CSV table of C-alpha atoms in Angstrom, one decimal:
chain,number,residue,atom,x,y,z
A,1,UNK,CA,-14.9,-5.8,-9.1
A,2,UNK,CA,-14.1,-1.9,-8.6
A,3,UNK,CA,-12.4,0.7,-10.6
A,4,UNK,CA,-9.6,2.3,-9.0
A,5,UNK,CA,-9.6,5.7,-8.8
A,6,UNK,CA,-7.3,8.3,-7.8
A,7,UNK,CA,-8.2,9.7,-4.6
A,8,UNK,CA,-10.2,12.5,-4.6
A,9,UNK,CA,-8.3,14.2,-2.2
A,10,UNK,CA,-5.0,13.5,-3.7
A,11,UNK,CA,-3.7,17.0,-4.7
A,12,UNK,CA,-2.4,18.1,-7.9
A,13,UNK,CA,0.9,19.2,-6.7
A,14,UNK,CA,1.7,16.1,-5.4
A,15,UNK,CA,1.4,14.8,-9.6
A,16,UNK,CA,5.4,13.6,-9.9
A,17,UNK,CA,7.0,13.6,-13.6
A,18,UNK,CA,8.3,10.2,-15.3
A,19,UNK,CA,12.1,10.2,-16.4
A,20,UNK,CA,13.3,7.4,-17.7
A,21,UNK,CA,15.1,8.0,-21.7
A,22,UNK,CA,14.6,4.9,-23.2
A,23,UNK,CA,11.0,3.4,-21.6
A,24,UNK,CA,8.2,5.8,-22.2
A,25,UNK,CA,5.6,5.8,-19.9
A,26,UNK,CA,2.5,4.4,-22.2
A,27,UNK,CA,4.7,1.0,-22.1
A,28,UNK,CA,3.6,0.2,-18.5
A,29,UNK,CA,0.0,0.3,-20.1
A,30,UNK,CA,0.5,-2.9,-22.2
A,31,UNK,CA,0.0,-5.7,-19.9
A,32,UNK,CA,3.9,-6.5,-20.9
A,33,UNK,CA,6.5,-7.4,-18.2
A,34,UNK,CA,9.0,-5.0,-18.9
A,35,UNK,CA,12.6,-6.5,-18.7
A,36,UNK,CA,15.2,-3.8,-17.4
A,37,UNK,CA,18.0,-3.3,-14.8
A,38,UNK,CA,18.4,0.6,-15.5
A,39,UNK,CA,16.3,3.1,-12.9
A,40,UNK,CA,13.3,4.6,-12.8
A,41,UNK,CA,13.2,8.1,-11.8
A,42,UNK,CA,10.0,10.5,-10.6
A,43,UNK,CA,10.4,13.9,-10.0
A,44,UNK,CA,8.1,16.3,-8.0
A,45,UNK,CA,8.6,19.7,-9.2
A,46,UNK,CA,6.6,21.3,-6.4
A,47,UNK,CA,8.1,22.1,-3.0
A,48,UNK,CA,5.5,20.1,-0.7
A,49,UNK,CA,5.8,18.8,3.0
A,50,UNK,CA,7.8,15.4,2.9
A,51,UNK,CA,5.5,14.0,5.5
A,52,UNK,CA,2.3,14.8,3.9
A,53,UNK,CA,3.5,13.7,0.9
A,54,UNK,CA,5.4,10.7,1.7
A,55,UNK,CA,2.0,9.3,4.1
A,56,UNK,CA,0.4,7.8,0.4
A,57,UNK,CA,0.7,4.9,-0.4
A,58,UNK,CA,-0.2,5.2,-4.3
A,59,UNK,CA,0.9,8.0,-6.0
A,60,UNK,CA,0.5,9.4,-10.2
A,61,UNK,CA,2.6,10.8,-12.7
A,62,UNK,CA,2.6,11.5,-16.2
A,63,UNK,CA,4.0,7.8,-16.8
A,64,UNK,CA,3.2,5.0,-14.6
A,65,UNK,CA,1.7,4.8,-11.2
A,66,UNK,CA,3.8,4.1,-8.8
A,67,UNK,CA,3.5,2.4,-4.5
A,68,UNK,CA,5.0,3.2,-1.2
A,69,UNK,CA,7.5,1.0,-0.3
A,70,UNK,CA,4.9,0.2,2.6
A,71,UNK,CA,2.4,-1.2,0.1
A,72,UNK,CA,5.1,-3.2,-1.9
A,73,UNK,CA,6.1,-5.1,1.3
A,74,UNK,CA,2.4,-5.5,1.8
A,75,UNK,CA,2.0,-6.7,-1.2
A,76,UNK,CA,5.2,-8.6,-2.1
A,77,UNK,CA,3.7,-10.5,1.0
A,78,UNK,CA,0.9,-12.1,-0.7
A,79,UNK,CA,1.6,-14.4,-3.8
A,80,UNK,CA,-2.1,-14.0,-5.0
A,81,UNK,CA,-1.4,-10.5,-5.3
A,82,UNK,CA,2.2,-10.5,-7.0
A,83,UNK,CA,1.1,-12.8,-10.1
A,84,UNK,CA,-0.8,-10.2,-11.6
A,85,UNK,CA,1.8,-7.7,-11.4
A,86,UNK,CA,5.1,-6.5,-12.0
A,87,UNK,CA,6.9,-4.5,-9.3
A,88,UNK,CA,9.7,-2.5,-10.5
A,89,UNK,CA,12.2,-0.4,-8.3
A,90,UNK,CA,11.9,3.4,-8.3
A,91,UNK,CA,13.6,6.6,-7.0
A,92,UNK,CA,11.8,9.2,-6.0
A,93,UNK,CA,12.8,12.9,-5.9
A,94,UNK,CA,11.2,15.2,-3.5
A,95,UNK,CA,12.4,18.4,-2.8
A,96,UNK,CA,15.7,17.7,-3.8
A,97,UNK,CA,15.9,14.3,-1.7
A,98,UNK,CA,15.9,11.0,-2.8
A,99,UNK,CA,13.8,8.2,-1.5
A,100,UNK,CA,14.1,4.5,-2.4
A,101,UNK,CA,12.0,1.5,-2.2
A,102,UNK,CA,9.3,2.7,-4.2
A,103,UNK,CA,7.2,0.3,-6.7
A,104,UNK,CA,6.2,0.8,-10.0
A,105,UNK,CA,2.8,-1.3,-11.0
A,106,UNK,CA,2.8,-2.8,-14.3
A,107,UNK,CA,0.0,-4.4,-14.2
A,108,UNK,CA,0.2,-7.8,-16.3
A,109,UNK,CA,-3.5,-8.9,-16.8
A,110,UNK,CA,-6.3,-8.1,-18.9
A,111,UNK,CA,-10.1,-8.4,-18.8
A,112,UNK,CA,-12.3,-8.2,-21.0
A,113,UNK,CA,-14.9,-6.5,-18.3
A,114,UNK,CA,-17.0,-3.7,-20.2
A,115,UNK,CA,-20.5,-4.0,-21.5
A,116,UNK,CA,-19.7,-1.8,-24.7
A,117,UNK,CA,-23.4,-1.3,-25.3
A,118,UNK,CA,-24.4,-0.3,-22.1
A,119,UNK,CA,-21.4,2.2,-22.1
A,120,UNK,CA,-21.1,5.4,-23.6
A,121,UNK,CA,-17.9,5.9,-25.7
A,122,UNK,CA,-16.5,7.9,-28.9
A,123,UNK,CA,-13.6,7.2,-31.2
A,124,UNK,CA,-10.1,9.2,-29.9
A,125,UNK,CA,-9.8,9.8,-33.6
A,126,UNK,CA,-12.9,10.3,-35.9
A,127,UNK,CA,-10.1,8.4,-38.6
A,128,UNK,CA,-9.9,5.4,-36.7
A,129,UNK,CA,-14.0,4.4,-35.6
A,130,UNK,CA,-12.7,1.0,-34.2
A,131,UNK,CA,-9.3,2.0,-32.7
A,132,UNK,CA,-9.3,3.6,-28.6
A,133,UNK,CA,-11.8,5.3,-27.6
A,134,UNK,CA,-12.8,7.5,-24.7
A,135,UNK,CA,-15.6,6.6,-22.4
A,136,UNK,CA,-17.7,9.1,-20.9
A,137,UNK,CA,-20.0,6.3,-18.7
A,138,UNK,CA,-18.4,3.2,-18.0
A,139,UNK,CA,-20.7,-0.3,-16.9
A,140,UNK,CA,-18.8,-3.5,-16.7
A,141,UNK,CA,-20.0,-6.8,-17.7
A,142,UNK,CA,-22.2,-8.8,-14.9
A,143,UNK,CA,-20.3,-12.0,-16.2
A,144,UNK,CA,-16.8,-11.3,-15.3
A,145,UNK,CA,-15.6,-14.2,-13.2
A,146,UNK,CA,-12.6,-12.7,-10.6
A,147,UNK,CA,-9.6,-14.7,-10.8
A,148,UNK,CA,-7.6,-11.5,-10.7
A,149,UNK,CA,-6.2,-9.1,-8.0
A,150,UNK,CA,-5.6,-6.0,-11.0
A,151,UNK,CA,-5.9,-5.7,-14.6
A,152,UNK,CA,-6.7,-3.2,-17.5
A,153,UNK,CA,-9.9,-3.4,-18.8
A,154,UNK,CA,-9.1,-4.6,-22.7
A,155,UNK,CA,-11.8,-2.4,-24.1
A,156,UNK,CA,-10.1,0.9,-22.0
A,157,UNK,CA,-6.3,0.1,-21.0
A,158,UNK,CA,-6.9,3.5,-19.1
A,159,UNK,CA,-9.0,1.6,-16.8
A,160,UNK,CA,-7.6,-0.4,-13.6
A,161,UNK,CA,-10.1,-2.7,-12.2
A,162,UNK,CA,-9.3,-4.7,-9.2
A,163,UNK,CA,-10.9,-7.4,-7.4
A,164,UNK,CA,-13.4,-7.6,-4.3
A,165,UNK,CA,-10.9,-9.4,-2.4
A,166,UNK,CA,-8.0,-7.2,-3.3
A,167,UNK,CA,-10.4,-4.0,-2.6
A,168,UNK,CA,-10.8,-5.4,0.7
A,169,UNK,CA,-7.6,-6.1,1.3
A,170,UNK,CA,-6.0,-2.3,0.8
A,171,UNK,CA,-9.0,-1.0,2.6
A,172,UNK,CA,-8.4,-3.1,5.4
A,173,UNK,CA,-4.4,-1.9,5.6
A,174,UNK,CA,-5.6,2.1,4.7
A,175,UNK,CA,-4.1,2.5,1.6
A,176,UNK,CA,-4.3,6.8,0.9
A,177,UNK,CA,-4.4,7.3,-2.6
A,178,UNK,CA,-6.8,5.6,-4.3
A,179,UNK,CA,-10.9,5.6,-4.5
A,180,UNK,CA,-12.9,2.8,-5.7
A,181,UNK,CA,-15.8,3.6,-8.0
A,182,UNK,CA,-18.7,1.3,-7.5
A,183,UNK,CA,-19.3,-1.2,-10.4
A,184,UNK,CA,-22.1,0.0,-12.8
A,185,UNK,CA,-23.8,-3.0,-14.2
């Protein structure tokens, strides 16, 4: 299992803004299918090249990630993929041109995958000692069997872990976006 990362070459003006009135963004982030026939809209406010831009394949905003319509159909493609998330149609706004096709990822599973001793972590609030908390050194369980493409971590909903298989599977199609970060145990 690896934690995916944003790329590290992925730059910040290419960081699109949510819109949506009535769905905030922290609602892709619990493992929920979200039921909806109303659009979702991301917005880059920086003028960028559209051919740059538009060669990613996984792109971040301050809501929910969102795919190229490339990686969807890649995706959509593969059943062992799809069950563990939700794709949900997106418009996206780049220099004052809309493009459709694009995915949202709700991601639907959770695992319990981090060693919370090994890992270093403090309370978000010093008010709520057992409520979220942010991680400073991550290290996942050794035990975590893989019968999932992509989850959340339950310890760290921040945290998208995806499996070997599925690892392999965007590296082998070039997904540009994303890093994985190397399982600490």
């Amino acid at each position: 299992m690896y934690e995916l990362r944003i790329a590290s070459d992925y730059p910040n003006s290419y960081w699109f803004e949510y819109q949506h009135p009535d769905i905030s963004g922290s609602a892709f982030s619990q493992c929920k299918s979200i039921e909806t026939n109303e659009g979702y809209f991301f917005k880059l406010k920086s003028k960028v090249s559209d051919k740059a831009l538009l060669a990613y394949d996984f792109y971040y905003s301050d809501g929910p990630i969102f795919i190229s319509p490339r990686l969807a159909s890649l995706i959509s493609c593969h059943d062992i993929f799809r069950t563990d998330v939700q794709l949900i149609d997106a418009t996206v706004s780049v220099n004052e041109t809309q493009h459709q096709g694009y995915k949202i990822i709700n991601i639907l599973r959770e695992v319990s995958c981090i060693d919370m001793e090994a890992s270093e972590s403090q309370p978000i609030l010093s008010y709520l000692p057992h409520g979220p908390r942010k991680f400073s050194k991550i290290v996942f369980k050794e035990n975590v069997i893989e019968d999932f493409s992509m989850a959340r971590c339950s310890e760290y909903k921040s945290c998208i872990i995806i499996s070997n298989e599925f690892k392999e599977f965007l590296s082998k199609n070039n997904v540009k976006g994303i890093d994985f970060a190397d399982p600490i145990y």
